Amino acid sequence: MFSTPTFDELNIWAALPMMALAFGTCILLVADLFIPKDKKVYTAVLAGIGLGVSLLIALLQASGVEIGDKSTAFEGIFVVDQFTHVVNVISLMAGIIGIMVSYDYLERTGTERGEFYTLILFSTLGAMLMGSSRNLVMIFIALELLSIPLYILSGFRRPMLESEESAMKYFLLGAFSSGFLVYGIALIYGATGSFELVNVWQTAVDILEGEGAGQFTLLIGIAMVLIALGFKVGAVPFHMWQPDVYQGAPTPVTAFMSVTAKTGGFAAMLRVLVTGLAVVSASQGKAIDVWQDSVQVIAVLTLILGNFVAITQTDLKRMLAYSSIAHGGYILIAIAAGGTFGVGDSSAQAALVYLMAYTFTNIGAFAVVIALERNERNTITLNDTKGLAQHSPLLAAAMTIFMLSLTGVPLTAGFIGKFFVFKAALEANLEVLAVIGVLGSVVSAYYYLRIIVNMYMIEGDAHPVADKQPLALRSALWLTAMGTLILGILPYIMTDLARDVTLAIVGR
Amino acid sequence: MEGFYSAVSLVVVVPLIGMLINLFFGKKLGEKGAGFIAVSASAFAFVVALILWATLVDQHYEPAIVNAPLIHSWISIPSAGIDIPWQFRVDTLSVTMMLVVTGVGTLIHIYATGYMHGDERFPRFFVYLNLFLVFMLILVTGNNLLVMFVGWEGVGLCSFLLIGFWFDKPGKHPTEGTVGWANSNAARKAFIVNRIGDFGLLMGIFLTFWTFGTLDYYKPHEVIHLEHDEAPPPVFAVEGAEGEHAGEEAAHVESGSEIHGIFTQAELWFEEGNHKVTFGSIDLDFDAVITLITLFFLLGATGKSAQIPLFVWLPDAMAGPTPVSALIHAATMVTAGIYMMVRSNSFFYNSDLTSFVVTIIGISTALAAGFMALGQWDIKKVLAYSTVSQLGFMVAAVGLGAYAAAMFHLVTHAFFKALLFLGSGSVIHAMEHGHHHAHEHGHDEHGDEHDEHAEHETHEEHETHTHHDDHEFDPQDMRNMGGLRHKMGLTYLTYLVGGLALAGIFPFAGFWSKDEIIADAFTVGFDEGELKGYLAIAVLLAAAAMTAFYTWRQICLVFFGKPRTAAAEHAPESSALMTTPLAILAIGTFLIGFIINAPKGFPLFGWLFGEHRFTLFLEESVIHAHAGSFNWFMAILATGIALAMIGIADSIYRKPMPIPMEKDPLETGQYQPLFALSNAKLYWDEAYFKYIVYPFQGAARFLANTIDWDFWHNFFHDRIIGQGFQGAADVISQPIDRQVVDKGFMSLATGVLAAGSRLRKTQTGYVRTYALSLMMGALLVIVIILLPTLRDLLGI
């Protein structure tokens, strides 16, 4: 009944970054057993090497080196295109920086367990797979691979109650949303008879152009998938978990999660919506609006709630959590733009550029929080940043870069991201959305710049934080700060990577 | 050898690395280290330039375009159709410039290690010097106007930094407070005046981009040997293989005509005729647009290359250390304008009006600046005006269509003017040392009450026309010199070589290049009957006469006669670090004219060294370059005039001068008004101040004080708006605000607070609430997605 595919047909080489990381993770899992508890630094280094090797391969692929000869692997479940490569690069960078900011934290809080790194690696792998799946079932599996380690990581600071609580919440709500995803996938399958996005796209055209019962099934299925992925990226109104989890989880986990979960979620969202469901009428040559309106509404809600509630926060981590919600809103603008005929590719490019910029900036911002936490209590309020520039000028300078980038000030990566997102929105004739986005970033300037004001212009009673951070954290700060600046000044590093990204099947 | 072309990146990168090393570690490296790094960076760049030259020769002068590493796509906005790559262009023109910049540059670097010895900011000086090289090389290597503009602005910046290098120098200045203040004023002046030129260049670049849609000189694989009617007649047999090569490529251009660089495109459009350029609702003839572009370019060139009307900054720029004057303000940066115009010769050649204007500007500058040089006392000022005058010669050559002659004069001028400046630096250095020496040993015969504070290791340089009763001793004032021939033999000899070259005496470099320009003017005037040719001959001959006069006056005043001060009495010869570059440059100055470009028909030299080799070399990249014919009549006439002027100058200045010397021999006789006019530089600066700067300041003051402050601020804001508003506010606040608005807002605030706390209550921390909200959201999405379908079904 089943014929076993040959190795050649599977075309495993094309998926080399993922395969390498998967093997590396499994080896690490075993190797960790032999590493004594006080030498966990080796595990961290090994994990870093695993990610590094994978990143190297991904970068090679992204810059045009062909590894493996076909564009798909595993019989079409898995796509190897520029989109895959870029998502790989982003996820792996996030993973590496995530590990760099983690090591010292774990050592300091006595939660130095080897599984931490394995889980980070698995989660990274999940994010990568979400970007490379062209099959709904595969997307589900990838989502679970991404999420489950994150649930565990959130509770990693056991026996600290907040940490455990956040893990529990995250897990319950995550399971709930997974239900939506499975249900949605099932409905889509029911309507179109396929899990393959390309087939879904073809059948969906017929269904939506004609009248029929399949129509409701399909539409509700799309809605369900959208909801589940919206939960993953923390879009309003599915965002409720995010502030609690971000605040409760160990800070390095928050840093890692804030980027990786978003990368995976948005990657899958782009694949599903832009490739599979950008339903284009064959006869009229334009898109039938299936999901653009809903994504627009979600984007607007996300932008407004994220930015406004962030203003009222006093806890730095929680403020960053809301800010992170708001940034999801900007990416949603790009995705909404993808619903217009002919804008699919530039919307994907814009979203990827934004994610790249966001990766460096947001992890960097959390890294500053980690650095501050070294001498402070567990919670860092905005008041704790007062006078920071006096005793830790470097840290303050780095934080300034991150805040400016999050605001979207030119010469930082954040500006480039916003530029492309708004450009995509204008291309798609979503002027209102672009205007709301711009207004949102104006509002955001208030709470980002407040931190800069605190650091530089207000005398602080803060306890001195030495500029001298442990090596790994220090390098992570340098890397993210310099990355944020360099990508802002030489944006073509990002745009060159994203330029060849094509997702839309027609209408380029 | 083709691969060596890509070495062109190194020519820019190596000085950059040198600059960075000195920037970060200069202090630690100390004088020796920093000097070594800077000199090696420059020398390495020179070697690379040589390699590029050899590669060009090897590749039959085939030009190459090399993508810059890393920053290749520095300006690239595909969606807007804008793509301005950063490419290097290696062709005979750019390589010529590279060789001059790095070759002369290296010698000046070496000299500077001696000259700047003991300066407290020694490493910083070399950081700037290397940075200058970086930008200058960017300027000449770029393959499009924007890259050139980056270099253009960069060298302007370096010029600014270096003119004002001694911004904190103590000592009194007669008109501008302290010497340091005068120095930084000179730097500012250079920068501001150059902005005007830069504006012109930018406008030209914008227009070019609008017209052509690109800024690239040439696209890769494009060949510049277009076959067109005006092609120079093949007077000089080109080797057969090369000729075929050119023809083949011309065919290639015609067949594969997709997108051309600006110059090829311009040639094509000129050939095609009646091409229009659309500006909004206006269509302009292509010829008119090119005239406009070239006039803007010309404005740029008058700034950077110090021509009328913008030359006023260059004499002041002598406030910088002397190696800077030699490198930037004589040999390289100021020739950027010439390079730019020669580079765009396709534009200039085809615009008669611009060519005429260029010629007029060039010759009038040559004459006016030559005249101003006659009456200067400051040894460097004489050279500065001389530089302006010589640049005028080059610009005039561009206007006459003698691009090869312009470039030839640029090269020879780089040698002999660098030589003269370095020589003057050596003299100044010696005078300072002599002064210290005399002072220390109590030989102070003049009993000057010297200012002790001004006497330390830094060099005293300030622009001044002060007389002897001033407190400051001016080591640059030629009246204080005299008789240095016996004190500084090598400096004297090399200076003599440079001076003779400048005066255009056979067989020194200046003779050949100046003669070629004048001969070209003759051709344009008498053979082609153009007005600009006649004008150019007359004016340039007069300028050449002045050149010879002021050159010999200077040599007499500085080197002949008896020492007129104790400082001159005790002036020592400079160190080998300074004299070696002098000697090398002197040899170069002697040889370079006839070795690289002996004219056709000149006995012996042409046969020995090959005829018009430089011109032939240049023709490979400058389409409209052509070799001028040697004109015996003009050559003998010009040389005769020069010799006569030297004779006259000799009779006036060779005799013993009074000690202390206060007045020029010409200042007493019937020529007094003329000398005064020259000494006052034709009142040019004063006129600018009177008719431009002061009215401008007056207008600004009027706008600021009267319009902005008195009217806008005091009257309109304070009286009308402020008081009116106050009044209205009083009315509004008391009855309306307190009663109505306040209460309204209080209730609104209560409402927001209530809503806020209600909102906060949604973030309860209870998972069940969160799940509920998730459900509500899901419902929302489903409704929105189904809405169109529902509408269809219900027929709404």
Short mmCIF file of N, CA and C in Angstrom, two decimals, chain A residues 169 173 176 180 215-216 219 223 226-227 231 237-238 240 244 290 293-294 297-298 318 322 423 492, chain B residues 70-71 73 79 762-763 765 767 770-771 773-775 777-778 780-782 784-786 789-790 793:
data_model
loop_
_atom_site.label_atom_id
_atom_site.label_comp_id
_atom_site.label_asym_id
_atom_site.label_seq_id
_atom_site.Cartn_x
_atom_site.Cartn_y
_atom_site.Cartn_z
N LYS A 169 -0.51 29.12 32.90
CA LYS A 169 -1.42 29.91 32.09
C LYS A 169 -1.12 29.74 30.60
N LEU A 173 -3.86 28.11 27.97
CA LEU A 173 -4.38 28.89 26.85
C LEU A 173 -3.80 28.41 25.53
N PHE A 176 -5.68 25.50 24.41
CA PHE A 176 -6.96 25.98 23.90
C PHE A 176 -6.82 26.43 22.44
N PHE A 180 -8.15 25.28 18.45
CA PHE A 180 -8.65 26.08 17.32
C PHE A 180 -7.92 25.70 16.03
N GLN A 215 -18.43 26.69 1.24
CA GLN A 215 -17.97 28.04 1.50
C GLN A 215 -17.87 28.34 2.99
N PHE A 216 -18.96 28.03 3.71
CA PHE A 216 -18.94 28.30 5.16
C PHE A 216 -17.85 27.51 5.85
N LEU A 219 -14.53 29.10 5.15
CA LEU A 219 -14.32 30.39 5.80
C LEU A 219 -14.12 30.24 7.29
N ALA A 223 -10.90 31.22 9.57
CA ALA A 223 -10.99 32.02 10.79
C ALA A 223 -10.31 31.32 11.94
N LEU A 226 -6.60 31.45 11.67
CA LEU A 226 -6.18 32.82 11.96
C LEU A 226 -6.17 33.07 13.46
N ILE A 227 -7.19 32.60 14.13
CA ILE A 227 -7.27 32.81 15.58
C ILE A 227 -6.11 32.13 16.28
N PHE A 231 -3.19 33.94 18.32
CA PHE A 231 -2.84 33.70 19.71
C PHE A 231 -1.33 33.56 19.86
N PRO A 237 -7.52 40.40 19.97
CA PRO A 237 -7.85 40.11 21.37
C PRO A 237 -7.39 38.74 21.87
N PHE A 238 -6.35 38.22 21.34
CA PHE A 238 -5.87 36.91 21.83
C PHE A 238 -4.57 37.06 22.62
N MET A 240 -4.12 38.03 25.87
CA MET A 240 -4.20 38.15 27.32
C MET A 240 -3.09 37.43 28.06
N ASP A 244 1.17 38.51 31.36
CA ASP A 244 1.41 37.66 32.53
C ASP A 244 2.59 36.73 32.31
N VAL A 290 -10.80 37.51 1.60
CA VAL A 290 -11.23 36.48 2.53
C VAL A 290 -10.88 36.89 3.95
N ASP A 293 -9.90 41.85 5.83
CA ASP A 293 -10.62 42.70 6.76
C ASP A 293 -10.36 42.29 8.20
N SER A 294 -10.43 40.99 8.46
CA SER A 294 -10.24 40.56 9.84
C SER A 294 -8.84 40.86 10.32
N VAL A 297 -8.67 44.45 11.19
CA VAL A 297 -9.30 44.78 12.48
C VAL A 297 -8.38 44.36 13.62
N ILE A 298 -7.85 43.14 13.51
CA ILE A 298 -6.95 42.66 14.56
C ILE A 298 -5.75 43.58 14.67
N ARG A 318 6.90 44.29 31.97
CA ARG A 318 5.52 44.30 31.53
C ARG A 318 5.32 45.34 30.42
N TYR A 322 3.85 44.66 26.60
CA TYR A 322 2.84 45.35 25.81
C TYR A 322 3.45 45.93 24.54
N LYS A 423 5.30 50.93 3.70
CA LYS A 423 5.36 50.94 2.24
C LYS A 423 4.44 49.86 1.68
N TYR A 492 20.64 47.34 3.53
CA TYR A 492 20.59 46.36 2.46
C TYR A 492 21.02 44.99 2.92
N LEU B 70 31.40 45.28 -0.41
CA LEU B 70 30.51 45.63 0.71
C LEU B 70 29.50 46.74 0.41
N ILE B 71 30.01 47.87 -0.07
CA ILE B 71 29.09 48.99 -0.23
C ILE B 71 28.65 49.17 -1.66
N SER B 73 26.07 48.26 -3.33
CA SER B 73 24.70 48.74 -3.54
C SER B 73 24.30 49.74 -2.46
N SER B 79 12.36 49.54 -5.98
CA SER B 79 10.96 49.86 -6.25
C SER B 79 10.83 51.23 -6.89
N THR B 762 -10.16 43.25 33.36
CA THR B 762 -10.15 42.15 32.39
C THR B 762 -8.83 41.38 32.49
N GLN B 763 -7.79 42.09 32.81
CA GLN B 763 -6.51 41.40 33.00
C GLN B 763 -6.48 40.87 34.43
N GLY B 765 -5.82 37.93 35.62
CA GLY B 765 -4.91 36.89 36.03
C GLY B 765 -5.59 35.54 36.07
N VAL B 767 -7.21 32.47 34.31
CA VAL B 767 -7.15 31.85 32.99
C VAL B 767 -8.53 31.80 32.36
N TYR B 770 -9.32 34.87 30.56
CA TYR B 770 -8.54 34.96 29.34
C TYR B 770 -9.15 34.08 28.26
N ALA B 771 -9.53 32.90 28.65
CA ALA B 771 -10.11 31.98 27.68
C ALA B 771 -11.40 32.57 27.12
N SER B 773 -12.09 35.72 26.82
CA SER B 773 -11.77 36.78 25.88
C SER B 773 -11.32 36.19 24.55
N LEU B 774 -10.59 35.09 24.65
CA LEU B 774 -10.17 34.41 23.43
C LEU B 774 -11.39 34.00 22.62
N MET B 775 -12.38 33.47 23.31
CA MET B 775 -13.62 33.05 22.65
C MET B 775 -14.30 34.23 21.97
N GLY B 777 -12.99 36.98 21.02
CA GLY B 777 -12.19 37.38 19.86
C GLY B 777 -12.45 36.46 18.68
N ALA B 778 -12.51 35.16 18.96
CA ALA B 778 -12.75 34.19 17.91
C ALA B 778 -14.07 34.50 17.23
N LEU B 780 -15.52 37.33 17.03
CA LEU B 780 -15.33 38.55 16.25
C LEU B 780 -14.74 38.23 14.88
N VAL B 781 -13.67 37.46 14.89
CA VAL B 781 -13.00 37.13 13.63
C VAL B 781 -13.93 36.37 12.72
N ILE B 782 -14.63 35.41 13.29
CA ILE B 782 -15.52 34.59 12.45
C ILE B 782 -16.60 35.46 11.82
N ILE B 784 -16.44 38.65 11.17
CA ILE B 784 -15.90 39.51 10.11
C ILE B 784 -15.64 38.73 8.84
N ILE B 785 -15.12 37.52 9.01
CA ILE B 785 -14.80 36.73 7.83
C ILE B 785 -16.06 36.31 7.09
N LEU B 786 -17.09 36.04 7.84
CA LEU B 786 -18.31 35.56 7.19
C LEU B 786 -19.16 36.69 6.65
N THR B 789 -19.99 36.98 2.90
CA THR B 789 -20.80 35.85 2.45
C THR B 789 -22.23 35.97 2.96
N LEU B 790 -22.33 36.34 4.25
CA LEU B 790 -23.66 36.48 4.82
C LEU B 790 -24.44 37.54 4.06
N LEU B 793 -25.67 36.18 0.91
CA LEU B 793 -26.76 35.23 1.11
C LEU B 793 -28.05 35.96 1.40
#
